[in-house]
Amino acid sequence: MGEQMDLQRLRGLIEGVCITLYQRYRHEDLPALCERLGLPSPPPKDQGTKHERLTASLGVCPDDRLPHVAQAVLDSEPLIAPERMELQDVVWLGGDYVEVPGRTRRELAKELDLSDHIKYPDRFLTLLGSLWDLGEDEFTLWGPTLAPCAPTFSAT
């Protein structure tokens, strides 16, 4: 086992996610959202804004439940790559892992046949974006268009 999970940082990251979550859901949806994420029930609708209600729910969430809440967020909510990766890093900190030497990674990369994946570059970039931070605008990574090149014909 590695380092201990930083629960204060994890709580802060989940709170950052709550800032975007309250914009996606209605007041009526918050109890079901909190239940799905493993958060305590939010205060009633008349006791604050959506953001205040979500923040209050997170505020009374016990520390030992935070890793489960974070995993539920990762499993069910769309997050931008840097936000998702930072949350994953804290959740995974201290967990078991297998060390894969650089040589093995390079050999595996050489053997991967990506030809089926690059036929659909938008899907391929979505897959890559789920694993790595490709930058702010990941879909312009390889040029201005994702459309396959049109075949060229020569006049004979």
Short mmCIF file of C-alpha atoms in Angstrom, two decimals:
data_model
loop_
_atom_site.label_atom_id
_atom_site.label_comp_id
_atom_site.label_asym_id
_atom_site.label_seq_id
_atom_site.Cartn_x
_atom_site.Cartn_y
_atom_site.Cartn_z
CA MET A 1 0.00 0.00 0.00
CA GLY A 2 1.14 3.50 -0.78
CA GLU A 3 0.16 6.83 0.74
CA GLN A 4 -2.99 7.53 2.74
CA MET A 5 -5.97 9.01 0.90
CA ASP A 6 -6.28 12.78 1.44
CA LEU A 7 -9.91 13.02 2.60
CA GLN A 8 -9.86 16.81 2.89
CA ARG A 9 -8.70 17.12 -0.71
CA LEU A 10 -11.25 14.51 -1.79
CA ARG A 11 -14.05 16.46 -0.08
CA GLY A 12 -12.89 19.64 -1.86
CA LEU A 13 -12.85 17.90 -5.25
CA ILE A 14 -16.33 16.47 -4.72
CA GLU A 15 -17.52 19.95 -3.71
CA GLY A 16 -16.07 21.27 -6.97
CA VAL A 17 -18.12 18.68 -8.85
CA CYS A 18 -21.22 19.75 -6.91
CA ILE A 19 -20.83 23.22 -8.44
CA THR A 20 -21.55 21.72 -11.86
CA LEU A 21 -24.01 19.08 -10.65
CA TYR A 22 -26.49 21.58 -9.27
CA GLN A 23 -26.68 23.14 -12.75
CA ARG A 24 -27.67 19.81 -14.34
CA TYR A 25 -30.47 18.88 -11.97
CA ARG A 26 -33.74 20.35 -10.69
CA HIS A 27 -34.57 20.79 -7.01
CA GLU A 28 -36.85 17.76 -7.28
CA ASP A 29 -33.98 15.62 -8.61
CA LEU A 30 -31.55 16.31 -5.77
CA PRO A 31 -32.79 13.64 -3.31
CA ALA A 32 -32.45 10.90 -5.96
CA LEU A 33 -29.06 12.27 -7.04
CA CYS A 34 -27.79 12.26 -3.46
CA GLU A 35 -29.06 8.73 -2.94
CA ARG A 36 -27.39 7.54 -6.17
CA LEU A 37 -24.08 9.14 -5.17
CA GLY A 38 -24.26 7.85 -1.59
CA LEU A 39 -24.66 11.32 -0.07
CA PRO A 40 -27.03 12.02 2.83
CA SER A 41 -30.43 13.43 1.87
CA PRO A 42 -30.28 17.15 1.07
CA PRO A 43 -32.23 19.70 3.10
CA PRO A 44 -35.77 20.44 1.88
CA LYS A 45 -36.28 22.60 -1.19
CA ASP A 46 -37.33 25.65 0.85
CA GLN A 47 -34.04 25.65 2.79
CA GLY A 48 -31.72 26.95 0.14
CA THR A 49 -30.58 26.97 -3.45
CA LYS A 50 -29.70 23.75 -5.26
CA HIS A 51 -26.01 24.44 -4.71
CA GLU A 52 -26.55 25.13 -0.99
CA ARG A 53 -28.58 21.94 -0.63
CA LEU A 54 -25.92 19.81 -2.35
CA THR A 55 -23.14 21.45 -0.34
CA ALA A 56 -25.09 20.84 2.89
CA SER A 57 -25.52 17.18 1.97
CA LEU A 58 -21.79 16.84 1.31
CA GLY A 59 -21.02 18.75 4.52
CA VAL A 60 -22.74 16.13 6.69
CA CYS A 61 -21.33 13.19 4.74
CA PRO A 62 -18.97 11.18 6.99
CA ASP A 63 -15.34 11.03 5.87
CA ASP A 64 -15.40 7.25 5.55
CA ARG A 65 -18.12 7.50 2.86
CA LEU A 66 -16.24 10.03 0.70
CA PRO A 67 -14.30 7.43 -1.35
CA HIS A 68 -17.61 5.72 -2.23
CA VAL A 69 -19.21 9.05 -3.14
CA ALA A 70 -16.21 9.94 -5.31
CA GLN A 71 -16.36 6.57 -7.08
CA ALA A 72 -20.11 7.00 -7.67
CA VAL A 73 -19.43 10.44 -9.18
CA LEU A 74 -16.73 8.96 -11.42
CA ASP A 75 -19.03 6.11 -12.48
CA SER A 76 -22.11 8.17 -13.23
CA GLU A 77 -21.39 11.84 -13.92
CA PRO A 78 -19.76 13.33 -17.01
CA LEU A 79 -16.67 15.26 -15.92
CA ILE A 80 -14.08 17.16 -17.90
CA ALA A 81 -10.83 15.20 -18.19
CA PRO A 82 -8.70 17.21 -15.71
CA GLU A 83 -11.48 17.13 -13.10
CA ARG A 84 -12.01 13.38 -13.56
CA MET A 85 -8.30 12.59 -13.44
CA GLU A 86 -7.67 14.65 -10.32
CA LEU A 87 -10.58 12.90 -8.58
CA GLN A 88 -9.31 9.49 -9.75
CA ASP A 89 -5.80 10.26 -8.52
CA VAL A 90 -7.05 10.95 -4.99
CA VAL A 91 -9.39 7.92 -4.99
CA TRP A 92 -6.64 5.62 -6.21
CA LEU A 93 -3.98 7.03 -3.88
CA GLY A 94 -2.87 4.32 -1.52
CA GLY A 95 -4.63 1.56 -3.42
CA ASP A 96 -3.00 -1.61 -4.66
CA TYR A 97 -1.41 -1.48 -8.08
CA VAL A 98 0.87 -3.48 -10.33
CA GLU A 99 4.06 -1.83 -11.51
CA VAL A 100 4.41 -2.14 -15.30
CA PRO A 101 7.96 -1.45 -16.50
CA GLY A 102 8.43 1.08 -19.31
CA ARG A 103 9.88 -1.60 -21.60
CA THR A 104 6.72 -3.72 -21.23
CA ARG A 105 4.50 -0.70 -21.97
CA ARG A 106 6.51 0.09 -25.12
CA GLU A 107 6.35 -3.54 -26.31
CA LEU A 108 2.60 -3.63 -25.75
CA ALA A 109 2.16 -0.34 -27.62
CA LYS A 110 4.06 -1.72 -30.61
CA GLU A 111 1.81 -4.78 -30.73
CA LEU A 112 -1.52 -2.94 -30.50
CA ASP A 113 -3.45 -2.89 -33.77
CA LEU A 114 -5.35 0.40 -33.77
CA SER A 115 -6.55 0.24 -37.38
CA ASP A 116 -10.14 -0.53 -36.36
CA HIS A 117 -10.16 2.36 -33.90
CA ILE A 118 -8.85 5.08 -36.17
CA LYS A 119 -11.63 4.47 -38.70
CA TYR A 120 -13.85 6.38 -36.28
CA PRO A 121 -11.60 9.17 -34.98
CA ASP A 122 -14.32 10.85 -32.91
CA ARG A 123 -14.90 7.61 -30.98
CA PHE A 124 -11.17 6.96 -30.72
CA LEU A 125 -10.55 10.44 -29.30
CA THR A 126 -13.40 9.96 -26.85
CA LEU A 127 -11.73 6.74 -25.70
CA LEU A 128 -8.35 8.45 -25.39
CA GLY A 129 -9.98 11.39 -23.61
CA SER A 130 -11.46 9.01 -21.06
CA LEU A 131 -7.95 7.79 -20.22
CA TRP A 132 -5.78 10.91 -20.58
CA ASP A 133 -6.11 14.66 -20.56
CA LEU A 134 -5.77 15.52 -24.25
CA GLY A 135 -5.92 19.23 -23.60
CA GLU A 136 -8.69 21.76 -23.58
CA ASP A 137 -9.91 21.00 -27.10
CA GLU A 138 -9.15 17.32 -27.63
CA PHE A 139 -11.06 17.13 -30.89
CA THR A 140 -8.66 19.47 -32.69
CA LEU A 141 -5.70 17.41 -31.56
CA TRP A 142 -5.10 15.93 -35.00
CA GLY A 143 -6.25 18.74 -37.19
CA PRO A 144 -9.31 20.79 -37.95
CA THR A 145 -11.49 17.93 -39.20
CA LEU A 146 -12.25 14.42 -38.10
CA ALA A 147 -13.85 13.47 -41.39
CA PRO A 148 -12.08 10.68 -43.24
CA CYS A 149 -10.10 11.77 -46.24
CA ALA A 150 -12.02 11.53 -49.47
CA PRO A 151 -10.46 9.26 -52.03
CA THR A 152 -8.73 11.05 -54.84
CA PHE A 153 -9.11 9.95 -58.41
CA SER A 154 -6.76 10.81 -61.18
CA ALA A 155 -8.05 11.54 -64.64
CA THR A 156 -6.44 9.20 -67.14
#
